[in-house]
Amino acid sequence: MNKHPHAELMKQYAEDAMKTATPWRLWETRQKDNGGWCDLIQHPQWYLGSEYRRKPKVVKIDGVAFPVAITSTFNDSENQEYFTINVTDSGVAAARIKRSSMKVDKFQALLNQGMIFENAEDCKRYVEALTELNKKIISRLDENSQKENSNG
């Protein structure tokens, strides 16, 4: 007998339901391979054609939401994959990494720097958040420069 495809997620959802009367507020859904994530507005139906996840944890800096990187690894499986940000000649992209195939000190440095994520989507969102925050910084520098020029 095979387990339900969403069994592990159902277990996580049940854990959330033990802590709050409105666990759906902590979750998102989307159609498989189609579109962005949407907030749940009621208990999930666990449709096979849908994907479900806990809402990613974020921290806001000046109104910009950054996904929270992992701070420790509990899964020491040889096949456990993580993601980090990789800068290449063609831009910035998420890079798939495995703890087992990296030098321990390099993996630990990335972990300490907050640059390891559970999924590629969080890497992408992190880069987007950095870009948005950088635009705010540039805008404020321009504003300060204009003020200095008009006062001088």
XYZ file of N, CA and C in Angstrom:
456
model
N 0.842 -1.183 0.000
C 0.000 0.000 0.000
C 0.887 1.247 0.000
N 0.684 2.124 -0.963
C 1.461 3.347 -1.077
C 0.872 4.442 -0.200
N 1.761 5.289 0.319
C 1.274 6.400 1.129
C 0.751 7.516 0.221
N -0.057 8.380 0.770
C -0.609 9.521 0.031
C 0.547 10.437 -0.376
N 0.521 10.995 -1.590
C 1.633 11.855 -2.037
C 1.866 13.072 -1.136
N 0.842 13.524 -0.442
C 0.984 14.692 0.435
C 1.116 14.300 1.908
N 1.387 13.040 2.194
C 1.385 12.540 3.574
C 2.317 13.327 4.498
N 3.530 13.595 4.036
C 4.476 14.330 4.884
C 3.977 15.738 5.162
N 3.407 16.378 4.138
C 2.859 17.721 4.317
C 1.643 17.703 5.241
N 0.835 16.671 5.107
C -0.325 16.528 5.999
C 0.126 16.445 7.456
N 1.226 15.754 7.668
C 1.782 15.623 9.016
C 2.215 16.996 9.540
N 2.902 17.764 8.703
C 3.316 19.112 9.098
C 2.095 19.997 9.378
N 1.081 19.855 8.523
C -0.141 20.637 8.699
C -0.806 20.283 10.031
N -0.834 19.005 10.362
C -1.413 18.563 11.636
C -0.643 19.166 12.816
N 0.687 19.250 12.691
C 1.496 19.880 13.731
C 1.107 21.344 13.902
N 0.888 22.040 12.782
C 0.457 23.437 12.851
C -0.928 23.547 13.478
N -1.805 22.589 13.171
C -3.166 22.593 13.716
C -3.161 22.363 15.224
N -2.112 21.744 15.736
C -1.988 21.554 17.187
C -1.622 22.876 17.884
N -1.097 23.835 17.110
C -0.631 25.101 17.678
C -1.594 26.257 17.452
N -2.445 26.155 16.418
C -3.342 27.252 16.086
C -4.656 26.724 15.535
N -5.719 27.487 15.755
C -7.037 27.097 15.233
C -7.170 27.424 13.750
N -6.230 28.199 13.210
C -6.283 28.602 11.798
C -4.978 28.242 11.079
N -4.653 26.958 11.022
C -3.365 26.564 10.423
C -3.241 26.922 8.946
N -4.352 27.050 8.226
C -4.277 27.372 6.799
C -3.608 28.716 6.555
N -3.601 29.596 7.538
C -2.950 30.906 7.369
C -1.442 30.781 7.247
N -0.918 29.626 7.608
C 0.524 29.383 7.540
C 0.937 28.680 6.254
N -0.030 28.419 5.359
C 0.211 27.573 4.193
C -0.167 28.262 2.891
N 0.433 27.727 1.805
C 0.168 28.198 0.442
C -0.080 26.997 -0.463
N -0.702 27.274 -1.603
C -0.961 26.224 -2.584
C -0.782 26.784 -3.992
N -0.604 25.883 -4.938
C -0.593 26.237 -6.363
C -0.846 24.978 -7.168
N -1.259 25.180 -8.406
C -1.412 24.053 -9.319
C -0.018 23.580 -9.705
N 0.166 22.274 -9.821
C 1.491 21.738 -10.151
C 2.041 22.375 -11.417
N 3.280 22.834 -11.332
C 4.010 23.400 -12.473
C 3.263 24.531 -13.156
N 2.476 25.284 -12.401
C 1.695 26.331 -13.040
C 1.434 27.464 -12.059
N 2.040 28.606 -12.324
C 1.713 29.799 -11.567
C 2.390 29.916 -10.218
N 2.035 31.025 -9.561
C 2.641 31.334 -8.273
C 1.851 30.761 -7.117
N 2.425 30.890 -5.971
C 1.819 30.392 -4.745
C 0.729 31.344 -4.277
N -0.359 30.773 -3.754
C -1.495 31.540 -3.228
C -1.760 31.115 -1.791
N -2.176 32.069 -0.981
C -2.531 31.750 0.403
C -3.738 30.837 0.441
N -3.733 29.909 1.382
C -4.921 29.096 1.634
C -5.915 29.946 2.421
N -7.197 29.725 2.192
C -8.230 30.454 2.933
C -9.083 29.514 3.781
N -8.754 28.244 3.721
C -9.424 27.219 4.522
C -8.519 25.995 4.571
N -8.966 24.959 5.275
C -8.173 23.735 5.321
C -7.929 23.231 3.896
N -6.729 22.731 3.612
C -6.438 22.233 2.253
C -7.249 20.985 1.925
N -7.514 20.804 0.647
C -8.225 19.626 0.163
C -7.269 18.506 -0.224
N -5.991 18.816 -0.297
C -4.937 17.860 -0.629
C -5.179 17.196 -1.989
N -5.522 18.035 -2.971
C -5.706 17.547 -4.335
C -4.380 17.042 -4.889
N -4.428 15.983 -5.663
C -3.210 15.422 -6.234
C -2.595 16.352 -7.273
N -3.400 17.166 -7.936
C -2.904 18.090 -8.948
C -2.413 19.407 -8.386
N -2.375 19.518 -7.067
C -1.920 20.744 -6.417
C -0.677 20.484 -5.595
N 0.065 21.554 -5.372
C 1.220 21.513 -4.485
C 0.886 22.359 -3.265
N 1.451 21.996 -2.131
C 1.209 22.710 -0.888
C 2.540 22.924 -0.192
N 2.617 24.004 0.572
C 3.819 24.245 1.366
C 3.490 25.218 2.494
N 4.309 25.132 3.535
C 4.238 26.162 4.565
C 4.745 27.451 3.931
N 4.168 28.558 4.336
C 4.660 29.839 3.830
C 6.124 29.985 4.227
N 6.923 30.440 3.296
C 8.331 30.637 3.634
C 8.476 31.690 4.726
N 9.421 31.460 5.626
C 9.706 32.443 6.663
C 10.464 33.593 6.017
N 10.075 34.800 6.369
C 10.731 35.981 5.821
C 11.064 36.951 6.942
N 12.033 37.787 6.671
C 12.365 38.904 7.550
C 12.301 40.153 6.673
N 11.690 41.219 7.212
C 11.549 42.453 6.433
C 12.595 43.467 6.861
N 13.240 44.032 5.846
C 14.219 45.088 6.049
C 13.787 46.258 5.185
N 13.438 47.349 5.833
C 12.965 48.541 5.126
C 11.820 48.197 4.169
N 10.930 47.315 4.599
C 9.769 46.940 3.805
C 10.035 45.885 2.742
N 11.261 45.400 2.657
C 11.621 44.388 1.665
C 11.689 43.031 2.371
N 10.937 42.043 1.853
C 10.865 40.724 2.480
C 11.969 39.810 1.948
N 12.831 39.360 2.849
C 13.900 38.435 2.519
C 13.541 37.046 3.040
N 13.664 36.005 2.201
C 13.467 34.654 2.732
C 14.576 34.336 3.730
N 14.224 33.604 4.760
C 15.189 33.258 5.795
C 15.989 32.036 5.348
N 17.295 32.189 5.381
C 18.182 31.077 5.040
C 18.175 30.066 6.177
N 18.603 28.840 5.878
C 18.688 27.859 6.951
C 19.890 28.194 7.822
N 19.802 27.847 9.100
C 20.890 28.152 10.026
C 21.604 26.901 10.506
N 20.995 25.759 10.258
C 21.650 24.495 10.594
C 21.056 23.406 9.714
N 21.782 22.337 9.568
C 21.304 21.220 8.760
C 21.051 20.036 9.672
N 19.845 19.535 9.604
C 19.480 18.387 10.428
C 19.525 17.099 9.619
N 19.446 17.222 8.319
C 19.423 16.051 7.450
C 20.829 15.832 6.904
N 21.493 14.823 7.388
C 22.849 14.549 6.926
C 22.884 13.495 5.827
N 21.768 13.300 5.157
C 21.693 12.326 4.081
C 22.678 12.689 2.977
N 23.293 11.686 2.392
C 24.232 11.895 1.292
C 23.576 12.620 0.120
N 22.288 12.399 -0.080
C 21.590 12.966 -1.235
C 20.866 14.278 -0.935
N 20.936 14.775 0.307
C 20.234 16.008 0.656
C 20.800 17.169 -0.165
N 19.914 17.851 -0.850
C 20.317 18.995 -1.668
C 19.907 20.289 -0.992
N 20.743 21.291 -1.174
C 20.470 22.644 -0.710
C 20.736 23.563 -1.890
N 20.490 24.844 -1.688
C 20.711 25.811 -2.748
C 21.429 27.024 -2.183
N 22.269 27.610 -3.019
C 22.960 28.825 -2.652
C 22.968 29.753 -3.861
N 23.424 30.945 -3.649
C 23.454 31.939 -4.721
C 24.803 31.864 -5.414
N 24.755 31.798 -6.743
C 25.957 31.667 -7.546
C 26.031 32.844 -8.514
N 27.150 33.549 -8.491
C 27.359 34.672 -9.404
C 28.200 34.179 -10.572
N 27.665 34.358 -11.780
C 28.360 33.923 -12.985
C 28.510 35.106 -13.933
N 29.163 34.877 -15.052
C 29.307 35.929 -16.060
C 27.954 36.380 -16.617
N 26.974 35.497 -16.598
C 25.667 35.840 -17.157
C 24.680 36.335 -16.108
N 25.111 36.446 -14.857
C 24.225 36.975 -13.826
C 24.247 36.140 -12.567
N 23.174 36.268 -11.808
C 23.052 35.589 -10.524
C 22.009 34.487 -10.660
N 22.321 33.319 -10.135
C 21.393 32.191 -10.233
C 21.503 31.323 -8.985
N 20.495 30.495 -8.795
C 20.519 29.528 -7.702
C 21.376 28.343 -8.137
N 22.219 27.892 -7.237
C 23.073 26.742 -7.511
C 22.701 25.613 -6.553
N 22.544 24.432 -7.116
C 22.229 23.240 -6.327
C 23.533 22.734 -5.718
N 23.520 22.499 -4.408
C 24.709 21.986 -3.741
C 24.319 20.811 -2.844
N 25.308 19.977 -2.581
C 25.139 18.877 -1.636
C 26.228 19.007 -0.584
N 25.835 18.877 0.638
C 26.801 18.967 1.729
C 27.902 17.923 1.559
N 27.517 16.743 1.112
C 28.474 15.644 0.997
C 29.518 15.864 -0.094
N 29.222 16.719 -1.074
C 30.166 16.912 -2.170
C 30.945 18.223 -2.060
N 30.791 18.918 -0.939
C 31.518 20.168 -0.728
C 32.529 19.982 0.395
N 33.547 20.803 0.373
C 34.467 20.835 1.503
C 33.685 21.325 2.719
N 33.905 20.703 3.851
C 33.154 21.022 5.066
C 33.276 22.498 5.424
N 34.484 23.060 5.329
C 34.665 24.461 5.712
C 33.945 25.413 4.762
N 33.877 25.081 3.489
C 33.167 25.930 2.536
C 31.655 25.890 2.807
N 31.132 24.686 3.035
C 29.706 24.551 3.340
C 29.383 25.310 4.628
N 30.226 25.151 5.643
C 29.989 25.814 6.925
C 30.061 27.333 6.778
N 30.974 27.829 5.958
C 31.080 29.275 5.726
C 29.802 29.809 5.078
N 29.295 29.105 4.070
C 28.040 29.522 3.432
C 26.882 29.489 4.425
N 26.863 28.470 5.251
C 25.816 28.345 6.273
C 25.900 29.507 7.261
N 27.098 29.824 7.728
C 27.304 30.921 8.681
C 26.963 32.279 8.073
N 27.151 32.420 6.759
C 26.863 33.680 6.076
C 25.389 33.819 5.710
N 24.594 32.802 5.995
C 23.170 32.861 5.665
C 22.916 32.743 4.177
N 23.709 31.922 3.504
C 23.609 31.815 2.052
C 23.192 30.424 1.580
N 22.595 29.626 2.462
C 22.105 28.309 2.061
C 20.600 28.265 2.309
N 19.885 27.834 1.279
C 18.431 27.798 1.319
C 17.930 26.392 1.036
N 16.692 26.149 1.450
C 16.095 24.830 1.240
C 15.690 24.593 -0.206
N 15.392 25.678 -0.939
C 14.945 25.502 -2.323
C 15.439 26.644 -3.204
N 15.428 26.392 -4.494
C 15.919 27.367 -5.478
C 15.053 28.622 -5.504
N 13.766 28.454 -5.263
C 12.849 29.600 -5.282
C 13.232 30.625 -4.211
N 13.655 30.157 -3.023
C 14.088 31.081 -1.979
C 15.342 31.840 -2.397
N 16.255 31.182 -3.105
C 17.445 31.870 -3.629
C 17.033 32.986 -4.581
N 16.125 32.671 -5.471
C 15.644 33.657 -6.444
C 14.990 34.836 -5.720
N 14.162 34.537 -4.727
C 13.491 35.598 -3.983
C 14.494 36.430 -3.186
N 15.542 35.798 -2.691
C 16.579 36.511 -1.953
C 17.289 37.513 -2.874
N 17.647 37.069 -4.063
C 18.300 37.951 -5.027
C 17.361 39.104 -5.414
N 16.086 38.789 -5.632
C 15.110 39.836 -5.954
C 14.992 40.845 -4.817
N 15.006 40.362 -3.568
C 14.927 41.248 -2.415
C 16.181 42.115 -2.313
N 17.357 41.530 -2.553
C 18.599 42.310 -2.557
C 18.558 43.403 -3.610
N 18.038 43.059 -4.783
C 17.940 44.027 -5.869
C 17.006 45.173 -5.476
N 15.875 44.837 -4.884
C 14.916 45.862 -4.462
C 15.517 46.765 -3.386
N 16.195 46.163 -2.411
C 16.824 46.949 -1.352
C 17.934 47.823 -1.918
N 18.695 47.300 -2.864
C 19.759 48.067 -3.501
C 19.194 49.289 -4.237
N 18.053 49.114 -4.896
C 17.408 50.247 -5.581
C 17.024 51.329 -4.579
N 16.546 50.917 -3.403
C 16.196 51.892 -2.363
C 17.429 52.639 -1.881
N 18.530 51.906 -1.717
C 19.769 52.532 -1.269
C 20.245 53.551 -2.293
N 20.240 53.173 -3.562
C 20.675 54.082 -4.633
C 19.780 55.315 -4.677
N 18.480 55.105 -4.546
C 17.532 56.216 -4.558
C 17.808 57.185 -3.408
N 18.077 56.659 -2.235
C 18.368 57.516 -1.074
C 19.694 58.236 -1.230
N 20.680 57.570 -1.810
C 21.955 58.236 -2.068
C 21.767 59.379 -3.051
N 20.947 59.149 -4.097
C 20.653 60.204 -5.070
C 19.939 61.377 -4.406
N 18.975 61.070 -3.528
C 18.244 62.123 -2.809
C 19.196 62.943 -1.945
N 20.083 62.262 -1.212
C 21.046 62.965 -0.360
C 21.999 63.809 -1.183
N 22.427 63.286 -2.323
C 23.331 64.029 -3.201
C 22.653 65.285 -3.735
N 21.389 65.162 -4.129
C 20.643 66.320 -4.630
C 20.458 67.367 -3.539
N 20.212 66.935 -2.293
C 20.056 67.865 -1.178
C 21.359 68.604 -0.926
N 22.489 67.863 -0.966
C 23.783 68.490 -0.747
C 24.099 69.494 -1.847
N 23.762 69.164 -3.087
C 24.025 70.072 -4.209
C 23.155 71.315 -4.130
N 21.922 71.179 -3.656
C 21.035 72.344 -3.581
C 21.357 73.222 -2.364
N 22.014 72.658 -1.350
C 22.403 73.436 -0.160
C 23.769 74.080 -0.328
N 24.544 73.608 -1.289
C 25.933 74.063 -1.428
C 26.050 75.139 -2.369
